[in-house]
Amino acid sequence: MASSLGSDQEPQLGKPVQELAAINGREPPPRYIIRDGDHNETIDGNPSLSSSIPTVDLQLLSSPSTPANEKEAEMEKLGSALRSWGFFQAIGHGIPSSLLDELRNVAKGFFDLPTEEKLKYTGIDGSIDSYGTDSVVSDDQVLNWSDRLYLLVRPENQRNFRYWPDNPVRFREILHEYSMKTSLVAQATIKAMARVLGLEENYFVNQLGDQYRIYARFNYYPPCSKPDLVYGIRPHTDGGLITIVLQDPEVEGLQVLKDGQWIKVPIVPYALLINVADQTEIMSNGIFKSSMHRVLTNPDRERISLAMFYLLEIVKEIEPADALIDEVRPRLFRKVKVKDYEKEFNRSYSQGKRAINWAKV
Ligand code: OGA
Ligand code: NI
C-alpha cells in the first residue's frame, strides 16, 4: 500500500530491501531505524532458557502404537508449550528432509533472481498475493528490514498463479507438495490441541471449515550493518489459527517474548516451528497464548524463512468455546466475525499493536 510520503521524497520506499541493502552496503536508511534505543536490553540474559523451548514429537502424539503413558506425557508437553510459550518445535512431523531441502532451494532460487524478474510478481490492483516489502500505512512507521513473497495456497481453486514464480522451474510443484504435507501436520496439531483442552477432537477442524485458507509467506532478510537498531520483522503475533514456520537452516533471528524477556529460538534441524495465533487464543478463552515474536537481522548473512498461515473460512465467526467458560475463567472475548478480525488485525499490525484487545469483552 502506498504511503502519503511519495517515492519522490524517499526513493527507498517500496524498493525491495534486498536491493537497498545491496546498493547501500547493508546500511539501513533512517526509516528502518527503531526509535526507542536498541533492542538489546530486553534480550534473554539467560541462554539456558532458549534450550527450554519445548520440542514435541507429533509422531508420538498421533501414532496408535504409542504406549498410553508416553502419549500422555507428550500431550502434557504440548499443553504446557501452548499455555506458556504459545509455540513449540515439532519433530516427527513426517515431512521428508529432502522436501524441506528442495523447498529451501527454490525459495533461495527465487530471491536470487535479478530484481526486475522478481518485480514481475509485484501485487497489482490491491492483490494480497505479491512480492514486495511490508505495507506502509503511516508516515512514522518504522519499516521492516525484509522482503516477502506472499501467496494464497488454499483453497486450491483460488490460487492466483500470476504470482507464483515459474522460475525456479520446480517452485510451484514443491510449494504445492509442501502445502499438502503441512496441512496434515496442521490437522494433527489442531486435533491434539483440542484434546489438550478437553474439547471434542474435531473442534478446531470444524471451526477452520472446509474452505479454510492457507497463505504462504516467504521471508527474505538481507544482511544489515546495524542489526541492533533494526527489525527484520517488528514484534507481532500472527492473526489466524496457527502458523507453521520453516526456519533458515543456518541463520538464527527469530525471538519469542516469554515472561517479559526475548528468547532466541534455536535452529533445530528439520523441525517445524508451530505457533498459536490470535484466533486460537480467542477460541481457547485465553488458555493458549498467541505468541509475541520478532525477527532480528544478521550483519553478515541473509536469512530465508517460510511461514504458512492457517486461517479460518472467511464466513466464520469465532468466540471462546462454551466448555472453556466458567466462574473461575469468565469469558475473555466477544463473538467476532473472522472477516472483521482480519481487518482489525491488518490495521493494528503495521502499528505494532495487538488486534486481540479489540475482541476483549
Ligand atoms: C512471520 C514470522 C518468522 C521468521 O512471517 O510472521 O514471524 O522466522 N516469521 O521469519
Ligand atoms: Ni509471525
CSV table of C-alpha atoms and ligand atoms in Angstrom, one decimal:
chain,number,residue,atom,x,y,z
A,1,MET,CA,0.0,0.0,0.0
A,2,ALA,CA,1.3,3.5,-0.9
A,3,SER,CA,2.0,6.0,1.8
A,4,SER,CA,1.4,9.7,1.6
A,5,LEU,CA,5.1,10.1,1.5
A,6,GLY,CA,5.6,9.7,-2.2
A,7,SER,CA,8.5,7.9,-3.6
A,8,ASP,CA,9.9,11.2,-4.9
A,9,GLN,CA,10.7,12.2,-1.3
A,10,GLU,CA,12.0,8.8,-0.2
A,11,PRO,CA,13.3,6.8,-3.1
A,12,GLN,CA,13.9,3.8,-0.8
A,13,LEU,CA,10.1,3.4,-0.1
A,14,GLY,CA,8.7,0.5,-2.0
A,15,LYS,CA,12.1,-0.7,-3.2
A,16,PRO,CA,12.9,-4.3,-2.2
A,17,VAL,CA,15.1,-4.2,0.9
A,18,GLN,CA,17.3,-6.8,-0.8
A,19,GLU,CA,18.2,-4.2,-3.4
A,20,LEU,CA,18.5,-1.4,-0.9
A,21,ALA,CA,21.0,-3.5,1.1
A,22,ALA,CA,23.0,-4.2,-2.0
A,23,ILE,CA,23.2,-0.6,-3.1
A,24,ASN,CA,23.8,0.9,0.4
A,25,GLY,CA,26.4,-1.5,1.6
A,26,ARG,CA,23.8,-3.1,4.0
A,27,GLU,CA,23.3,0.3,5.6
A,28,PRO,CA,19.7,0.9,6.7
A,29,PRO,CA,18.2,4.3,5.8
A,30,PRO,CA,16.6,6.3,8.7
A,31,ARG,CA,13.1,4.8,8.1
A,32,TYR,CA,14.3,1.4,9.2
A,33,ILE,CA,15.9,2.6,12.5
A,34,ILE,CA,14.0,1.8,15.6
A,35,ARG,CA,13.3,4.8,17.9
A,36,ASP,CA,13.5,3.6,21.4
A,37,GLY,CA,17.2,2.9,21.7
A,38,ASP,CA,18.4,-0.5,20.7
A,39,HIS,CA,16.6,-3.8,21.3
A,40,ASN,CA,19.4,-5.5,23.2
A,41,GLU,CA,18.4,-4.6,26.8
A,42,THR,CA,15.4,-6.8,26.8
A,43,ILE,CA,17.1,-9.8,25.4
A,44,ASP,CA,17.3,-13.1,27.3
A,45,GLY,CA,20.2,-12.8,29.8
A,46,ASN,CA,20.0,-16.5,30.5
A,47,PRO,CA,20.9,-18.6,27.5
A,48,SER,CA,19.7,-21.8,29.1
A,49,LEU,CA,16.2,-20.5,28.7
A,50,SER,CA,16.3,-20.9,25.0
A,51,SER,CA,17.1,-24.6,25.3
A,52,SER,CA,13.8,-25.0,27.3
A,53,ILE,CA,11.7,-24.0,24.2
A,54,PRO,CA,9.6,-27.1,24.0
A,55,THR,CA,10.0,-29.8,21.4
A,56,VAL,CA,7.0,-32.0,20.7
A,57,ASP,CA,7.1,-35.3,18.8
A,58,LEU,CA,4.0,-35.4,16.6
A,59,GLN,CA,4.6,-39.0,15.7
A,60,LEU,CA,4.4,-40.0,19.4
A,61,LEU,CA,1.1,-38.0,19.7
A,62,SER,CA,-0.7,-39.4,16.6
A,63,SER,CA,0.6,-43.0,16.3
A,64,PRO,CA,-1.8,-45.7,17.5
A,65,SER,CA,1.2,-47.7,18.6
A,66,THR,CA,2.5,-45.2,21.1
A,67,PRO,CA,2.1,-46.6,24.6
A,68,ALA,CA,-0.6,-44.7,26.5
A,69,ASN,CA,1.7,-43.3,29.2
A,70,GLU,CA,4.1,-41.9,26.6
A,71,LYS,CA,1.3,-40.3,24.6
A,72,GLU,CA,0.0,-38.8,27.8
A,73,ALA,CA,3.4,-37.3,28.6
A,74,GLU,CA,3.8,-35.9,25.1
A,75,MET,CA,0.3,-34.4,25.4
A,76,GLU,CA,1.2,-32.8,28.6
A,77,LYS,CA,4.3,-31.3,27.0
A,78,LEU,CA,2.2,-29.9,24.1
A,79,GLY,CA,-0.3,-28.4,26.6
A,80,SER,CA,2.4,-26.7,28.6
A,81,ALA,CA,4.1,-25.4,25.5
A,82,LEU,CA,0.8,-23.9,24.2
A,83,ARG,CA,-0.2,-22.4,27.6
A,84,SER,CA,3.1,-20.8,28.5
A,85,TRP,CA,5.0,-20.3,25.2
A,86,GLY,CA,2.4,-20.3,22.5
A,87,PHE,CA,4.7,-22.3,20.3
A,88,PHE,CA,6.9,-25.4,20.0
A,89,GLN,CA,9.3,-27.1,17.8
A,90,ALA,CA,7.6,-30.0,16.0
A,91,ILE,CA,9.6,-33.1,15.3
A,92,GLY,CA,8.3,-36.4,14.0
A,93,HIS,CA,6.1,-34.4,11.5
A,94,GLY,CA,6.6,-36.9,8.7
A,95,ILE,CA,7.8,-34.4,6.1
A,96,PRO,CA,10.9,-35.8,4.3
A,97,SER,CA,14.0,-33.8,4.9
A,98,SER,CA,14.6,-33.9,1.1
A,99,LEU,CA,11.4,-32.0,0.5
A,100,LEU,CA,12.4,-29.3,3.1
A,101,ASP,CA,15.8,-29.0,1.4
A,102,GLU,CA,14.2,-28.6,-2.0
A,103,LEU,CA,11.8,-26.0,-0.7
A,104,ARG,CA,14.7,-24.0,0.7
A,105,ASN,CA,16.5,-24.3,-2.6
A,106,VAL,CA,13.6,-23.0,-4.7
A,107,ALA,CA,13.0,-20.2,-2.2
A,108,LYS,CA,16.6,-19.1,-2.4
A,109,GLY,CA,16.5,-19.6,-6.2
A,110,PHE,CA,13.6,-17.1,-6.3
A,111,PHE,CA,15.2,-14.4,-4.1
A,112,ASP,CA,18.5,-14.8,-6.1
A,113,LEU,CA,16.7,-13.8,-9.3
A,114,PRO,CA,17.6,-10.3,-10.6
A,115,THR,CA,15.3,-7.6,-9.1
A,116,GLU,CA,13.4,-7.0,-12.4
A,117,GLU,CA,12.5,-10.7,-12.5
A,118,LYS,CA,11.1,-10.6,-9.0
A,119,LEU,CA,9.3,-7.3,-9.6
A,120,LYS,CA,7.1,-9.1,-12.1
A,121,TYR,CA,5.3,-10.6,-9.1
A,122,THR,CA,4.5,-7.2,-7.5
A,123,GLY,CA,0.9,-7.1,-6.5
A,124,ILE,CA,-1.4,-5.1,-8.7
A,125,ASP,CA,-4.9,-3.8,-8.1
A,126,GLY,CA,-4.6,-4.4,-4.3
A,127,SER,CA,-3.8,-8.1,-4.7
A,128,ILE,CA,-2.7,-9.7,-1.4
A,129,ASP,CA,-0.7,-12.1,-3.4
A,130,SER,CA,2.5,-10.3,-4.1
A,131,TYR,CA,6.3,-9.9,-3.9
A,132,GLY,CA,7.3,-6.8,-2.1
A,133,THR,CA,8.0,-5.2,1.2
A,134,ASP,CA,5.8,-4.8,4.3
A,135,SER,CA,3.0,-2.4,3.6
A,136,VAL,CA,3.5,1.2,4.6
A,137,VAL,CA,0.4,2.6,6.3
A,138,SER,CA,1.7,5.6,8.2
A,139,ASP,CA,4.5,8.2,7.8
A,140,ASP,CA,6.0,7.4,11.2
A,141,GLN,CA,6.0,3.6,10.7
A,142,VAL,CA,9.5,2.0,11.3
A,143,LEU,CA,10.0,-0.3,8.3
A,144,ASN,CA,10.9,-4.0,8.5
A,145,TRP,CA,14.3,-4.9,7.0
A,146,SER,CA,12.8,-7.7,4.9
A,147,ASP,CA,11.1,-8.6,1.7
A,148,ARG,CA,8.4,-11.2,1.2
A,149,LEU,CA,6.6,-13.3,-1.4
A,150,TYR,CA,3.0,-13.8,-0.2
A,151,LEU,CA,0.8,-16.4,-1.9
A,152,LEU,CA,-2.6,-17.9,-1.2
A,153,VAL,CA,-2.1,-21.7,-1.5
A,154,ARG,CA,-5.6,-22.8,-0.3
A,155,PRO,CA,-8.4,-23.1,-1.3
A,156,GLU,CA,-6.7,-24.5,-4.4
A,157,ASN,CA,-9.2,-23.2,-6.8
A,158,GLN,CA,-8.4,-19.7,-5.6
A,159,ARG,CA,-4.7,-19.8,-6.3
A,160,ASN,CA,-3.5,-17.0,-8.5
A,161,PHE,CA,-0.7,-18.4,-10.5
A,162,ARG,CA,0.0,-15.0,-11.9
A,163,TYR,CA,2.0,-14.5,-8.7
A,164,TRP,CA,3.6,-18.0,-8.4
A,165,PRO,CA,7.1,-17.8,-9.7
A,166,ASP,CA,7.8,-20.1,-12.7
A,167,ASN,CA,11.5,-19.7,-12.0
A,168,PRO,CA,13.0,-21.8,-10.4
A,169,VAL,CA,11.0,-24.3,-12.5
A,170,ARG,CA,10.1,-26.5,-9.7
A,171,PHE,CA,8.9,-23.7,-7.4
A,172,ARG,CA,5.2,-24.3,-7.9
A,173,GLU,CA,5.4,-28.1,-7.7
A,174,ILE,CA,7.4,-28.0,-4.5
A,175,LEU,CA,5.2,-25.4,-2.8
A,176,HIS,CA,2.2,-27.4,-3.7
A,177,GLU,CA,3.6,-30.6,-2.3
A,178,TYR,CA,4.8,-28.8,0.9
A,179,SER,CA,1.3,-27.3,1.4
A,180,MET,CA,-0.3,-30.7,1.1
A,181,LYS,CA,2.1,-32.2,3.7
A,182,THR,CA,2.0,-29.3,6.1
A,183,SER,CA,-1.8,-29.5,6.0
A,184,LEU,CA,-1.6,-33.0,7.5
A,185,VAL,CA,0.7,-31.6,10.2
A,186,ALA,CA,-1.7,-28.8,10.9
A,187,GLN,CA,-4.6,-31.2,11.2
A,188,ALA,CA,-2.7,-33.4,13.6
A,189,THR,CA,-1.7,-30.4,15.6
A,190,ILE,CA,-5.1,-28.8,16.0
A,191,LYS,CA,-6.7,-32.2,16.9
A,192,ALA,CA,-4.1,-32.6,19.7
A,193,MET,CA,-4.8,-29.0,20.7
A,194,ALA,CA,-8.5,-29.7,21.1
A,195,ARG,CA,-7.8,-32.9,23.1
A,196,VAL,CA,-5.4,-31.0,25.5
A,197,LEU,CA,-8.3,-28.5,26.2
A,198,GLY,CA,-10.7,-31.4,26.8
A,199,LEU,CA,-12.7,-30.4,23.7
A,200,GLU,CA,-14.0,-32.8,21.1
A,201,GLU,CA,-11.1,-33.8,18.9
A,202,ASN,CA,-12.5,-32.0,15.8
A,203,TYR,CA,-13.4,-28.8,17.5
A,204,PHE,CA,-10.8,-26.7,15.7
A,205,VAL,CA,-11.0,-28.7,12.5
A,206,ASN,CA,-14.7,-27.8,12.4
A,207,GLN,CA,-14.0,-24.2,13.2
A,208,LEU,CA,-11.5,-24.0,10.4
A,209,GLY,CA,-14.2,-25.1,7.9
A,210,ASP,CA,-13.9,-26.7,4.5
A,211,GLN,CA,-13.0,-23.5,2.8
A,212,TYR,CA,-10.2,-22.7,5.2
A,213,ARG,CA,-7.3,-20.7,3.8
A,214,ILE,CA,-3.5,-21.1,3.8
A,215,TYR,CA,-1.2,-18.2,3.0
A,216,ALA,CA,2.5,-18.9,2.4
A,217,ARG,CA,4.9,-16.1,3.2
A,218,PHE,CA,8.5,-16.5,2.1
A,219,ASN,CA,10.5,-14.0,4.1
A,220,TYR,CA,13.9,-12.7,2.9
A,221,TYR,CA,16.1,-10.8,5.4
A,222,PRO,CA,19.2,-9.2,3.8
A,223,PRO,CA,22.3,-8.7,5.9
A,224,CYS,CA,22.1,-5.4,7.8
A,225,SER,CA,25.1,-3.4,9.1
A,226,LYS,CA,23.1,-2.2,12.2
A,227,PRO,CA,21.3,-5.3,13.4
A,228,ASP,CA,20.9,-3.8,16.9
A,229,LEU,CA,18.9,-0.9,15.5
A,230,VAL,CA,16.7,-2.6,13.0
A,231,TYR,CA,13.9,-5.2,13.0
A,232,GLY,CA,13.7,-7.9,10.3
A,233,ILE,CA,10.0,-8.1,11.4
A,234,ARG,CA,8.8,-5.9,14.3
A,235,PRO,CA,7.2,-7.6,17.3
A,236,HIS,CA,3.9,-9.1,16.4
A,237,THR,CA,1.5,-12.0,16.9
A,238,ASP,CA,0.1,-13.9,14.0
A,239,GLY,CA,-3.6,-13.4,13.2
A,240,GLY,CA,-5.0,-16.8,12.2
A,241,LEU,CA,-5.4,-20.2,14.0
A,242,ILE,CA,-1.9,-21.5,13.8
A,243,THR,CA,1.3,-20.8,11.8
A,244,ILE,CA,3.9,-23.3,10.7
A,245,VAL,CA,7.3,-21.9,10.2
A,246,LEU,CA,10.3,-23.4,8.4
A,247,GLN,CA,13.3,-21.6,9.6
A,248,ASP,CA,16.5,-20.9,7.8
A,249,PRO,CA,18.8,-24.0,8.3
A,250,GLU,CA,21.8,-21.9,9.4
A,251,VAL,CA,20.9,-18.3,10.3
A,252,GLU,CA,19.0,-17.6,13.5
A,253,GLY,CA,17.0,-14.5,14.0
A,254,LEU,CA,13.6,-15.3,15.4
A,255,GLN,CA,12.9,-14.4,19.0
A,256,VAL,CA,9.9,-15.0,21.2
A,257,LEU,CA,8.7,-13.0,24.2
A,258,LYS,CA,8.4,-15.1,27.3
A,259,ASP,CA,7.8,-13.6,30.8
A,260,GLY,CA,9.0,-10.2,29.6
A,261,GLN,CA,12.2,-11.4,28.0
A,262,TRP,CA,13.1,-12.0,24.4
A,263,ILE,CA,14.3,-15.6,23.9
A,264,LYS,CA,16.2,-16.7,20.9
A,265,VAL,CA,14.6,-19.6,19.0
A,266,PRO,CA,17.4,-22.0,18.2
A,267,ILE,CA,17.6,-23.9,15.0
A,268,VAL,CA,16.5,-27.5,15.3
A,269,PRO,CA,17.5,-29.1,12.0
A,270,TYR,CA,14.4,-30.1,10.0
A,271,ALA,CA,12.0,-29.3,12.8
A,272,LEU,CA,8.9,-27.1,12.0
A,273,LEU,CA,8.1,-24.3,14.4
A,274,ILE,CA,4.4,-24.2,15.2
A,275,ASN,CA,2.8,-21.2,16.9
A,276,VAL,CA,-0.6,-20.4,18.3
A,277,ALA,CA,-2.1,-17.4,16.6
A,278,ASP,CA,-4.7,-14.9,17.8
A,279,GLN,CA,-7.8,-16.9,16.8
A,280,THR,CA,-6.8,-19.9,18.8
A,281,GLU,CA,-6.2,-17.6,21.8
A,282,ILE,CA,-9.8,-16.3,21.4
A,283,MET,CA,-11.4,-19.8,20.9
A,284,SER,CA,-9.4,-21.2,23.9
A,285,ASN,CA,-10.6,-18.3,26.0
A,286,GLY,CA,-7.0,-17.3,26.6
A,287,ILE,CA,-5.8,-20.6,27.8
A,288,PHE,CA,-3.4,-20.9,24.8
A,289,LYS,CA,-1.3,-17.9,24.2
A,290,SER,CA,-0.8,-16.3,20.8
A,291,SER,CA,3.0,-15.8,20.9
A,292,MET,CA,4.5,-12.4,20.5
A,293,HIS,CA,7.6,-12.8,18.3
A,294,ARG,CA,10.0,-10.7,16.3
A,295,VAL,CA,12.9,-11.3,13.9
A,296,LEU,CA,16.3,-9.6,14.1
A,297,THR,CA,18.8,-9.3,11.3
A,298,ASN,CA,22.3,-10.5,10.8
A,299,PRO,CA,25.3,-8.3,9.9
A,300,ASP,CA,26.8,-10.8,7.5
A,301,ARG,CA,24.3,-13.3,6.3
A,302,GLU,CA,21.0,-13.3,4.6
A,303,ARG,CA,18.2,-15.4,6.2
A,304,ILE,CA,15.2,-17.0,4.5
A,305,SER,CA,12.1,-18.5,6.2
A,306,LEU,CA,8.7,-19.7,5.1
A,307,ALA,CA,5.6,-19.1,7.3
A,308,MET,CA,2.4,-21.0,6.4
A,309,PHE,CA,-0.6,-19.2,8.0
A,310,TYR,CA,-3.7,-21.2,8.7
A,311,LEU,CA,-6.8,-19.0,8.5
A,312,LEU,CA,-10.5,-19.9,9.2
A,313,GLU,CA,-13.0,-19.9,6.4
A,314,ILE,CA,-13.8,-16.2,5.9
A,315,VAL,CA,-17.6,-16.5,6.6
A,316,LYS,CA,-17.0,-18.0,10.1
A,317,GLU,CA,-17.5,-16.3,13.5
A,318,ILE,CA,-15.3,-17.0,16.5
A,319,GLU,CA,-15.7,-16.9,20.2
A,320,PRO,CA,-14.4,-18.8,23.2
A,321,ALA,CA,-15.6,-22.4,23.3
A,322,ASP,CA,-18.5,-22.8,25.8
A,323,ALA,CA,-16.8,-25.6,27.7
A,324,LEU,CA,-13.9,-23.2,28.5
A,325,ILE,CA,-16.0,-20.6,30.2
A,326,ASP,CA,-17.0,-20.9,33.8
A,327,GLU,CA,-16.9,-18.9,37.1
A,328,VAL,CA,-13.2,-19.3,37.6
A,329,ARG,CA,-12.5,-18.5,33.9
A,330,PRO,CA,-15.0,-16.0,32.7
A,331,ARG,CA,-15.4,-15.2,29.1
A,332,LEU,CA,-12.5,-13.1,27.9
A,333,PHE,CA,-13.5,-12.4,24.3
A,334,ARG,CA,-16.6,-11.4,22.4
A,335,LYS,CA,-18.0,-13.2,19.4
A,336,VAL,CA,-16.5,-11.6,16.3
A,337,LYS,CA,-16.6,-12.2,12.6
A,338,VAL,CA,-13.4,-13.6,11.1
A,339,LYS,CA,-13.6,-11.0,8.4
A,340,ASP,CA,-13.8,-8.2,10.9
A,341,TYR,CA,-11.0,-9.6,12.9
A,342,GLU,CA,-8.7,-9.8,9.9
A,343,LYS,CA,-9.5,-6.2,9.1
A,344,GLU,CA,-8.6,-5.1,12.6
A,345,PHE,CA,-5.5,-7.3,12.5
A,346,ASN,CA,-4.1,-5.6,9.4
A,347,ARG,CA,-4.8,-2.2,10.9
A,348,SER,CA,-3.1,-3.0,14.2
A,349,TYR,CA,-0.2,-5.0,12.7
A,350,SER,CA,1.5,-2.1,10.9
A,351,GLN,CA,1.4,0.0,14.1
A,352,GLY,CA,2.9,-2.8,16.2
A,353,LYS,CA,-0.3,-3.1,18.2
A,354,ARG,CA,-2.3,-6.2,19.2
A,355,ALA,CA,-5.7,-6.7,17.5
A,356,ILE,CA,-6.8,-9.1,20.1
A,357,ASN,CA,-7.5,-6.3,22.6
A,358,TRP,CA,-10.3,-5.2,20.2
A,359,ALA,CA,-12.0,-8.6,20.7
A,360,LYS,CA,-11.9,-8.5,24.5
A,361,VAL,CA,-15.2,-8.3,26.4
B,1,OGA,C1,6.1,-14.2,10.2
B,1,OGA,C2,7.2,-14.6,11.1
B,1,OGA,C3,9.3,-15.7,11.5
B,1,OGA,C4,10.6,-16.0,10.8
B,1,OGA,O1,6.4,-14.3,8.9
B,1,OGA,O2,5.0,-13.8,10.6
B,1,OGA,O3,7.0,-14.4,12.3
B,1,OGA,O4,11.4,-16.7,11.3
B,1,OGA,N1,8.3,-15.2,10.6
B,1,OGA,O5,10.9,-15.4,9.7
B,2,NI,NI,4.9,-14.1,12.7
